[in-house]
Coordinates of N, CA and C in Angstrom, one line a residue:
X949 N -21.0 3.6 -19.4 CA -19.8 3.1 -18.7 C -20.1 1.8 -18.0
X950 N -21.4 1.4 -18.0 CA -21.7 0.1 -17.3 C -21.0 -1.0 -17.9
X951 N -20.9 -1.1 -19.2 CA -20.2 -2.2 -19.9 C -18.7 -2.2 -19.6
X952 N -18.1 -1.1 -19.5 CA -16.7 -1.0 -19.1 C -16.5 -1.4 -17.7
X953 N -17.4 -1.0 -16.8 CA -17.2 -1.4 -15.4 C -17.4 -2.9 -15.3
X954 N -18.3 -3.5 -15.9 CA -18.5 -4.9 -15.9 C -17.2 -5.6 -16.5
X955 N -16.7 -5.1 -17.6 CA -15.5 -5.7 -18.2 C -14.3 -5.7 -17.3
X956 N -14.1 -4.5 -16.6 CA -12.9 -4.4 -15.8 C -13.1 -5.2 -14.5
X957 N -14.3 -5.3 -14.0 CA -14.6 -6.1 -12.8 C -14.4 -7.6 -13.1
X958 N -14.8 -8.0 -14.2 CA -14.6 -9.4 -14.6 C -13.1 -9.7 -14.7
X959 N -12.4 -8.7 -15.4 CA -10.9 -8.9 -15.5 C -10.3 -9.0 -14.1
X960 N -10.7 -8.1 -13.2 CA -10.1 -8.1 -11.8 C -10.4 -9.5 -11.1
X961 N -11.6 -10.0 -11.3 CA -11.9 -11.3 -10.7 C -11.1 -12.4 -11.3
X962 N -11.0 -12.4 -12.6 CA -10.2 -13.5 -13.3 C -8.7 -13.4 -13.0
X963 N -8.2 -12.1 -12.9 CA -6.8 -11.9 -12.5 C -6.6 -12.5 -11.1
X964 N -7.5 -12.2 -10.2 CA -7.4 -12.7 -8.8 C -7.4 -14.2 -8.8
X965 N -8.2 -14.9 -9.5 CA -8.2 -16.3 -9.6 C -6.9 -16.9 -10.1
X966 N -6.4 -16.2 -11.1 CA -5.1 -16.7 -11.6 C -4.0 -16.4 -10.6
X967 N -3.9 -15.2 -10.0 CA -2.9 -14.9 -9.0 C -2.9 -15.9 -7.9
X968 N -4.1 -16.3 -7.5 CA -4.2 -17.3 -6.4 C -3.7 -18.6 -6.9
X969 N -4.2 -19.0 -8.1 CA -3.8 -20.4 -8.6 C -2.3 -20.5 -8.8
X970 N -1.7 -19.4 -9.2 CA -0.2 -19.4 -9.5 C 0.6 -19.9 -8.3
X971 N 0.1 -19.6 -7.1 CA 0.9 -20.1 -5.9 C 0.2 -21.2 -5.1
X972 N -0.9 -21.7 -5.6 CA -1.6 -22.8 -5.0 C -1.0 -24.1 -5.4
X973 N -0.4 -24.8 -4.4 CA 0.3 -26.1 -4.6 C -0.6 -27.2 -5.1
X974 N -1.9 -27.0 -5.0 CA -2.9 -28.0 -5.4 C -3.4 -27.8 -6.8
X975 N -3.0 -26.7 -7.4 CA -3.5 -26.4 -8.8 C -2.4 -26.8 -9.8
X976 N -2.7 -27.7 -10.6 CA -1.8 -28.2 -11.6 C -1.4 -27.2 -12.6
X977 N -0.3 -27.4 -13.3 CA 0.2 -26.4 -14.3 C -0.8 -26.1 -15.4
X978 N -1.4 -27.2 -15.9 CA -2.3 -27.0 -17.1 C -3.5 -26.2 -16.6
X979 N -4.0 -26.4 -15.4 CA -5.2 -25.6 -14.9 C -4.8 -24.1 -14.7
X980 N -3.6 -23.9 -14.2 CA -3.1 -22.6 -14.0 C -2.9 -21.9 -15.4
X981 N -2.4 -22.6 -16.3 CA -2.2 -22.1 -17.7 C -3.6 -21.6 -18.3
X982 N -4.6 -22.4 -18.0 CA -5.9 -22.1 -18.5 C -6.4 -20.7 -17.9
X983 N -6.2 -20.6 -16.6 CA -6.6 -19.3 -15.9 C -5.7 -18.2 -16.5
X984 N -4.5 -18.4 -16.7 CA -3.6 -17.4 -17.3 C -4.1 -16.9 -18.7
X985 N -4.5 -17.9 -19.5 CA -5.0 -17.6 -20.8 C -6.2 -16.7 -20.8
X986 N -7.1 -17.0 -19.8 CA -8.3 -16.2 -19.7 C -8.0 -14.8 -19.4
X987 N -7.0 -14.6 -18.4 CA -6.6 -13.2 -18.1 C -5.9 -12.5 -19.3
X988 N -5.0 -13.2 -19.9 CA -4.3 -12.7 -21.1 C -5.3 -12.2 -22.2
X989 N -6.4 -12.9 -22.3 CA -7.4 -12.6 -23.4 C -8.1 -11.3 -23.1
X990 N -8.0 -10.7 -21.9 CA -8.6 -9.3 -21.7 C -7.8 -8.2 -22.3
X991 N -6.5 -8.6 -22.7 CA -5.6 -7.6 -23.2 C -5.5 -7.8 -24.8
X992 N -5.3 -6.7 -25.5 CA -5.1 -6.8 -26.9 C -3.7 -7.4 -27.0
X993 N -3.5 -8.2 -28.0 CA -2.2 -8.9 -28.2 C -1.0 -8.0 -28.3
X994 N -1.2 -6.7 -28.7 CA -0.1 -5.8 -28.9 C 0.5 -5.4 -27.5
X995 N -0.3 -5.5 -26.5 CA 0.2 -5.0 -25.2 C -0.1 -6.1 -24.1
X996 N -0.2 -7.3 -24.4 CA -0.5 -8.3 -23.4 C 0.7 -8.5 -22.5
X997 N 0.5 -8.5 -21.1 CA 1.6 -8.7 -20.2 C 2.0 -10.2 -20.0
X998 N 1.3 -11.1 -20.6 CA 1.6 -12.5 -20.6 C 1.7 -13.1 -19.2
X999 N 0.5 -13.2 -18.5 CA 0.4 -13.8 -17.3 C 0.7 -15.3 -17.5
X1000 N 1.5 -15.9 -16.6 CA 1.8 -17.3 -16.6 C 2.5 -17.7 -15.3
X1001 N 2.5 -19.0 -15.0 CA 3.2 -19.6 -13.9 C 4.6 -19.8 -14.3
X1002 N 5.5 -19.1 -13.7 CA 6.9 -19.1 -14.1 C 7.6 -20.4 -14.0
X1003 N 7.4 -21.1 -12.9 CA 8.0 -22.4 -12.6 C 7.0 -23.4 -12.3
X1004 N 7.2 -24.6 -12.9 CA 6.2 -25.7 -12.7 C 6.0 -26.0 -11.2
X1005 N 4.8 -26.2 -10.9 CA 4.5 -26.5 -9.5 C 5.1 -27.9 -9.1
X1006 N 5.3 -28.7 -10.0 CA 5.8 -30.0 -9.7 C 7.2 -29.9 -9.1
X1007 N 8.0 -28.9 -9.6 CA 9.3 -28.6 -9.1 C 9.3 -28.0 -7.6
X1008 N 8.2 -27.5 -7.2 CA 8.1 -26.9 -5.9 C 7.4 -27.8 -4.8
X1009 N 6.5 -28.6 -5.3 CA 5.8 -29.5 -4.3 C 6.7 -30.3 -3.5
X1010 N 6.4 -30.4 -2.2 CA 7.2 -31.2 -1.3 C 8.4 -30.5 -0.7
X1011 N 8.7 -29.3 -1.2 CA 9.9 -28.6 -0.7 C 9.3 -27.6 0.3
X1012 N 9.6 -27.8 1.6 CA 9.0 -27.0 2.6 C 9.3 -25.5 2.5
X1013 N 10.5 -25.2 2.1 CA 10.8 -23.7 1.9 C 9.9 -23.1 0.9
X1014 N 9.7 -23.8 -0.3 CA 8.8 -23.2 -1.3 C 7.3 -23.3 -0.9
X1015 N 6.9 -24.3 -0.2 CA 5.5 -24.4 0.2 C 5.2 -23.3 1.2
X1016 N 6.1 -23.0 2.1 CA 5.9 -21.8 3.0 C 5.9 -20.5 2.3
X1017 N 6.8 -20.3 1.3 CA 6.9 -19.1 0.6 C 5.6 -18.9 -0.2
X1018 N 5.1 -19.9 -0.9 CA 3.9 -19.8 -1.7 C 2.7 -19.6 -0.8
X1019 N 2.7 -20.2 0.4 CA 1.6 -20.0 1.3 C 1.5 -18.5 1.7
X1020 N 2.7 -17.9 2.0 CA 2.7 -16.5 2.3 C 2.3 -15.6 1.2
X1021 N 2.7 -15.9 0.0 CA 2.3 -15.1 -1.2 C 0.8 -15.2 -1.4
X1022 N 0.2 -16.4 -1.2 CA -1.2 -16.6 -1.4 C -2.0 -15.8 -0.4
X1023 N -1.5 -15.7 0.8 CA -2.2 -14.9 1.8 C -2.2 -13.4 1.6
X1024 N -1.3 -12.9 0.7 CA -1.3 -11.5 0.4 C -2.1 -11.2 -0.8
X1025 N -2.5 -12.1 -1.6 CA -3.3 -11.9 -2.8 C -4.7 -11.4 -2.5
X1026 N -5.1 -10.3 -3.2 CA -6.4 -9.8 -3.0 C -6.9 -9.3 -4.4
X1027 N -8.2 -9.2 -4.6 CA -8.6 -8.6 -5.9 C -8.3 -7.1 -5.9
X1028 N -8.0 -6.6 -7.0 CA -7.7 -5.1 -7.1 C -9.0 -4.3 -6.7
X1029 N -8.8 -3.2 -6.2 CA -9.9 -2.2 -6.0 C -10.0 -1.3 -7.2
X1030 N -11.3 -1.2 -7.7 CA -11.5 -0.3 -8.8 C -12.0 1.1 -8.1
X1031 N -11.1 2.1 -8.4 CA -11.4 3.4 -7.8 C -12.3 4.2 -8.6
X1032 N -12.0 4.3 -9.9 CA -12.8 5.2 -10.8 C -12.6 4.8 -12.3
X1033 N -13.5 5.2 -13.1 CA -13.3 5.1 -14.6 C -13.6 6.5 -15.2
X1034 N -12.6 6.9 -16.0 CA -12.8 8.1 -16.8 C -12.9 7.8 -18.3
X1035 N -13.9 8.5 -18.9 CA -14.1 8.3 -20.3 C -13.6 9.5 -21.1
X1036 N -12.9 9.2 -22.2 CA -12.2 10.3 -23.0 C -12.6 10.2 -24.5
X1037 N -12.6 11.3 -25.1 CA -12.7 11.4 -26.6 C -11.5 12.2 -27.1
X1038 N -11.2 12.1 -28.4 CA -10.1 12.8 -29.0 C -8.8 12.5 -28.4
X1039 N -8.6 11.3 -28.1 CA -7.3 10.8 -27.5 C -6.3 10.6 -28.6
X1040 N -5.0 10.6 -28.2 CA -3.9 10.4 -29.1 C -3.2 9.1 -28.7
X1041 N -3.0 8.2 -29.7 CA -2.4 6.9 -29.5 C -1.1 6.8 -30.3
X1042 N -0.2 5.9 -29.9 CA 0.9 5.6 -30.7 C 0.4 4.8 -32.0
X1043 N 1.3 4.8 -33.0 CA 0.9 4.2 -34.3 C 0.3 2.8 -34.2
X1044 N 0.9 1.9 -33.4 CA 0.4 0.6 -33.3 C -1.0 0.5 -32.7
X1045 N -1.2 1.3 -31.7 CA -2.5 1.4 -31.1 C -3.6 2.0 -32.0
X1046 N -3.2 3.0 -32.7 CA -4.1 3.6 -33.7 C -4.6 2.6 -34.7
X1047 N -3.8 1.7 -35.1 CA -4.2 0.7 -36.1 C -5.2 -0.4 -35.5
X1048 N -5.2 -0.5 -34.2 CA -6.1 -1.6 -33.6 C -7.4 -1.0 -33.0
X1049 N -7.3 0.3 -32.5 CA -8.5 0.8 -31.8 C -9.5 1.2 -32.9
X1050 N -10.8 0.7 -32.7 CA -11.8 1.0 -33.6 C -12.9 1.9 -33.0
X1051 N -12.9 2.1 -31.7 CA -13.9 2.9 -31.0 C -13.5 4.3 -30.9
X1052 N -14.5 5.2 -30.6 CA -14.2 6.6 -30.4 C -14.0 7.0 -28.9
X1053 N -14.2 6.0 -28.0 CA -14.0 6.2 -26.6 C -12.8 5.5 -26.1
X1054 N -12.2 6.2 -25.1 CA -11.1 5.6 -24.4 C -11.4 5.6 -22.9
X1055 N -11.3 4.5 -22.2 CA -11.7 4.5 -20.8 C -10.4 4.2 -20.0
X1056 N -10.3 5.0 -18.9 CA -9.1 4.9 -18.0 C -9.7 4.3 -16.7
X1057 N -9.3 3.1 -16.4 CA -9.8 2.4 -15.2 C -8.6 2.4 -14.2
X1058 N -8.8 3.1 -13.1 CA -7.9 3.3 -12.0 C -8.0 2.2 -11.0
X1059 N -7.0 1.4 -10.7 CA -7.1 0.3 -9.9 C -5.9 0.2 -8.9
X1060 N -6.0 -0.6 -7.8 CA -5.0 -0.8 -6.8 C -4.1 -2.0 -7.2
X1061 N -3.1 -2.3 -6.4 CA -2.3 -3.5 -6.5 C -3.1 -4.7 -6.2
X1062 N -2.7 -5.9 -6.8 CA -3.5 -7.1 -6.6 C -3.0 -7.9 -5.3
X1063 N -2.3 -7.2 -4.4 CA -1.8 -7.9 -3.2 C -1.8 -6.9 -2.1
X1064 N -1.9 -7.4 -0.9 CA -1.8 -6.6 0.4 C -0.4 -6.0 0.5
X1065 N -0.3 -4.8 1.0 CA 0.9 -4.2 1.3 C 0.8 -3.5 2.6
X1066 N 1.9 -2.8 3.0 CA 1.9 -2.1 4.3 C 1.5 -0.7 4.2
X1067 N 1.0 -0.3 3.0 CA 0.6 1.1 2.8 C -0.9 1.3 2.7
X1068 N -1.2 2.6 2.7 CA -2.7 2.9 2.6 C -3.1 2.5 1.1
X1069 N -4.4 2.4 1.0 CA -5.0 2.0 -0.3 C -4.7 3.1 -1.4
X1070 N -4.0 2.7 -2.5 CA -3.7 3.7 -3.5 C -3.7 3.2 -4.9
X1071 N -3.6 4.1 -5.9 CA -3.6 3.7 -7.3 C -2.3 2.9 -7.5
X1072 N -2.4 1.9 -8.4 CA -1.1 1.3 -8.8 C -1.1 1.3 -10.4
X1073 N -2.2 1.3 -11.0 CA -2.3 1.2 -12.5 C -3.5 1.9 -13.0
X1074 N -3.4 2.3 -14.3 CA -4.5 2.7 -15.1 C -4.6 1.7 -16.2
X1075 N -5.7 1.0 -16.3 CA -5.9 0.1 -17.5 C -6.7 0.9 -18.5
X1076 N -6.2 1.1 -19.6 CA -6.9 1.8 -20.7 C -7.6 0.8 -21.5
X1077 N -8.9 1.0 -21.7 CA -9.8 0.0 -22.3 C -10.5 0.7 -23.5
X1078 N -10.6 0.0 -24.6 CA -11.3 0.6 -25.8 C -11.8 -0.6 -26.7
X1079 N -12.7 -0.2 -27.6 CA -13.1 -1.2 -28.6 C -12.0 -1.3 -29.6
X1080 N -11.6 -2.5 -30.0 CA -10.5 -2.8 -30.9 C -11.0 -3.7 -32.0
X1081 N -10.0 -4.0 -32.9 CA -10.3 -5.0 -33.9 C -10.4 -6.4 -33.3
X1082 N -10.2 -6.6 -32.0 CA -10.4 -7.9 -31.3 C -11.5 -7.8 -30.3
X1083 N -12.3 -6.7 -30.4 CA -13.4 -6.5 -29.4 C -12.9 -5.6 -28.3
X1084 N -13.7 -5.6 -27.2 CA -13.3 -4.7 -26.1 C -12.1 -5.3 -25.4
X1085 N -11.0 -4.5 -25.3 CA -9.7 -5.0 -24.8 C -9.0 -3.9 -23.9
X1086 N -8.2 -4.4 -23.0 CA -7.2 -3.5 -22.4 C -6.1 -3.3 -23.4
X1087 N -5.9 -2.0 -23.8 CA -4.9 -1.7 -24.8 C -3.6 -1.2 -24.2
X1088 N -3.6 -0.8 -23.0 CA -2.4 -0.2 -22.4 C -2.5 -0.1 -20.9
X1089 N -1.4 -0.3 -20.2 CA -1.4 -0.1 -18.7 C -0.3 0.9 -18.4
X1090 N -0.8 1.9 -17.6 CA 0.1 3.0 -17.1 C 0.3 2.7 -15.6
X1091 N 1.5 2.9 -15.1 CA 1.8 2.5 -13.7 C 2.0 3.7 -12.8
X1092 N 1.8 3.5 -11.5 CA 2.0 4.6 -10.5 C 3.2 4.3 -9.6
X1093 N 4.1 5.2 -9.5 CA 5.3 5.1 -8.6 C 4.8 5.7 -7.3
X1094 N 4.5 4.9 -6.3 CA 3.9 5.5 -5.1 C 5.0 6.2 -4.3
X1095 N 6.3 5.8 -4.4 CA 7.4 6.5 -3.7 C 7.6 7.9 -4.3
X1096 N 7.5 8.1 -5.6 CA 7.7 9.4 -6.2 C 6.4 10.1 -6.4
X1097 N 5.2 9.4 -6.3 CA 3.9 10.1 -6.4 C 3.7 10.5 -7.8
X1098 N 4.1 9.7 -8.8 CA 4.0 10.0 -10.2 C 3.6 8.8 -11.1
X1099 N 2.8 9.2 -12.1 CA 2.5 8.2 -13.1 C 3.6 8.0 -14.1
X1100 N 3.9 6.8 -14.6 CA 4.9 6.6 -15.6 C 4.5 5.6 -16.6
X1101 N 5.1 5.6 -17.8 CA 4.9 4.7 -18.8 C 5.8 3.5 -18.7
X1102 N 5.4 2.3 -18.3 CA 6.3 1.2 -18.2 C 6.9 0.7 -19.5
X1103 N 6.2 1.0 -20.6 CA 6.7 0.7 -21.9 C 7.1 2.0 -22.5
X1104 N 8.4 2.0 -22.9 CA 9.0 3.2 -23.4 C 9.1 3.3 -24.9
X1105 N 8.0 2.8 -25.5 CA 7.9 2.7 -27.0 C 6.6 3.4 -27.4
X1106 N 6.7 4.6 -28.0 CA 5.6 5.4 -28.4 C 4.5 4.7 -29.2
X1107 N 4.9 3.7 -30.0 CA 3.9 3.1 -30.9 C 2.9 2.3 -30.1
X1108 N 3.1 1.9 -28.9 CA 2.2 1.1 -28.1 C 1.8 1.9 -26.9
X1109 N 1.8 3.2 -26.9 CA 1.5 4.0 -25.8 C 0.3 4.9 -26.0
X1110 N -0.5 5.2 -24.9 CA -1.5 6.2 -24.9 C -0.7 7.5 -24.7
X1111 N -0.6 8.3 -25.8 CA 0.2 9.5 -25.7 C -0.6 10.6 -25.0
X1112 N -1.8 10.8 -25.3 CA -2.7 11.8 -24.7 C -4.1 11.2 -24.5
X1113 N -4.6 11.4 -23.3 CA -6.0 10.9 -23.0 C -7.1 11.7 -23.8
X1114 N -6.8 12.9 -24.2 CA -7.7 13.7 -24.9 C -8.7 14.5 -24.0
X1115 N -9.9 14.6 -24.4 CA -10.9 15.4 -23.7 C -11.7 14.5 -22.7
X1116 N -11.8 14.9 -21.5 CA -12.6 14.1 -20.5 C -14.0 14.3 -20.7
X1117 N -14.8 13.2 -20.8 CA -16.2 13.3 -21.1 C -17.0 13.0 -19.9
X1118 N -16.6 12.0 -19.1 CA -17.4 11.5 -18.0 C -16.4 10.8 -17.0
X1119 N -16.9 10.8 -15.7 CA -16.1 10.1 -14.6 C -17.2 9.4 -13.8
X1120 N -16.9 8.2 -13.4 CA -17.6 7.4 -12.4 C -16.7 7.1 -11.3
X1121 N -17.0 7.4 -10.1 CA -16.1 7.1 -8.9 C -16.8 6.0 -8.1
X1122 N -16.0 5.1 -7.6 CA -16.5 3.9 -6.9 C -15.9 3.8 -5.5
X1123 N -14.6 4.1 -5.3 CA -13.9 3.9 -4.0 C -12.9 5.0 -3.9
X1124 N -12.9 5.7 -2.8 CA -11.9 6.7 -2.5 C -10.6 6.1 -2.1
X1125 N -9.4 6.5 -2.7 CA -8.1 6.0 -2.3 C -7.7 6.7 -1.0
X1126 N -6.8 6.1 -0.2 CA -6.4 6.7 1.1 C -5.1 7.4 1.0
X1127 N -4.2 7.1 0.0 CA -2.9 7.7 -0.1 C -3.1 9.1 -0.7
X1128 N -2.2 10.0 -0.2 CA -2.4 11.4 -0.5 C -2.3 11.8 -2.0
X1129 N -1.3 11.3 -2.7 CA -1.2 11.6 -4.1 C -2.3 11.0 -4.9
X1130 N -2.7 9.8 -4.6 CA -3.8 9.2 -5.3 C -5.1 9.9 -5.0
X1131 N -5.3 10.3 -3.8 CA -6.5 11.1 -3.4 C -6.6 12.4 -4.1
X1132 N -5.5 13.1 -4.2 CA -5.5 14.4 -5.0 C -5.8 14.1 -6.4
X1133 N -5.3 13.1 -7.0 CA -5.6 12.7 -8.4 C -7.1 12.3 -8.6
X1134 N -7.6 11.6 -7.6 CA -9.0 11.1 -7.6 C -9.9 12.3 -7.6
X1135 N -9.6 13.4 -6.8 CA -10.4 14.5 -6.6 C -10.3 15.6 -7.7
X1136 N -9.5 15.4 -8.7 CA -9.4 16.4 -9.8 C -10.6 16.5 -10.6

């Protein structure tokens, strides 16, 4: 699992750098695009979330309202916390994911949100990682609804979904979550 931990930690760091650059008035659009492409390359193209700067920084520079808003957003950005990684065998994937996954292992990487909030530290996502026809990639992201205390599939299309995680083979724990539902899930 060392390789998976290194992979997801690298992703977390690159995502943090992009998230910061997205709202940094001093970072030009092309530099921000380069950082976005680096983050997007951690995902298989079938399920890439397409990180990008939505509006050109040129349109925002010099506008006090936007500069203040971006400064506040930048102050909230933090690297995600990696709580644990679970390794699975005999997993079931949607048709599209079956065609791209070449490895026998599926890794579930439990992480926090990439920004500060007013709540206790808790799960926000599971990034599923596996060996694919494009190399080691994040193939799917499952989200956590902290208000309902439930995991849900943000993509409602079975062909690109992890349908069943299969048999748990190993778990590595790194950081204990503080929120009650996340803690109960962590201690399973």
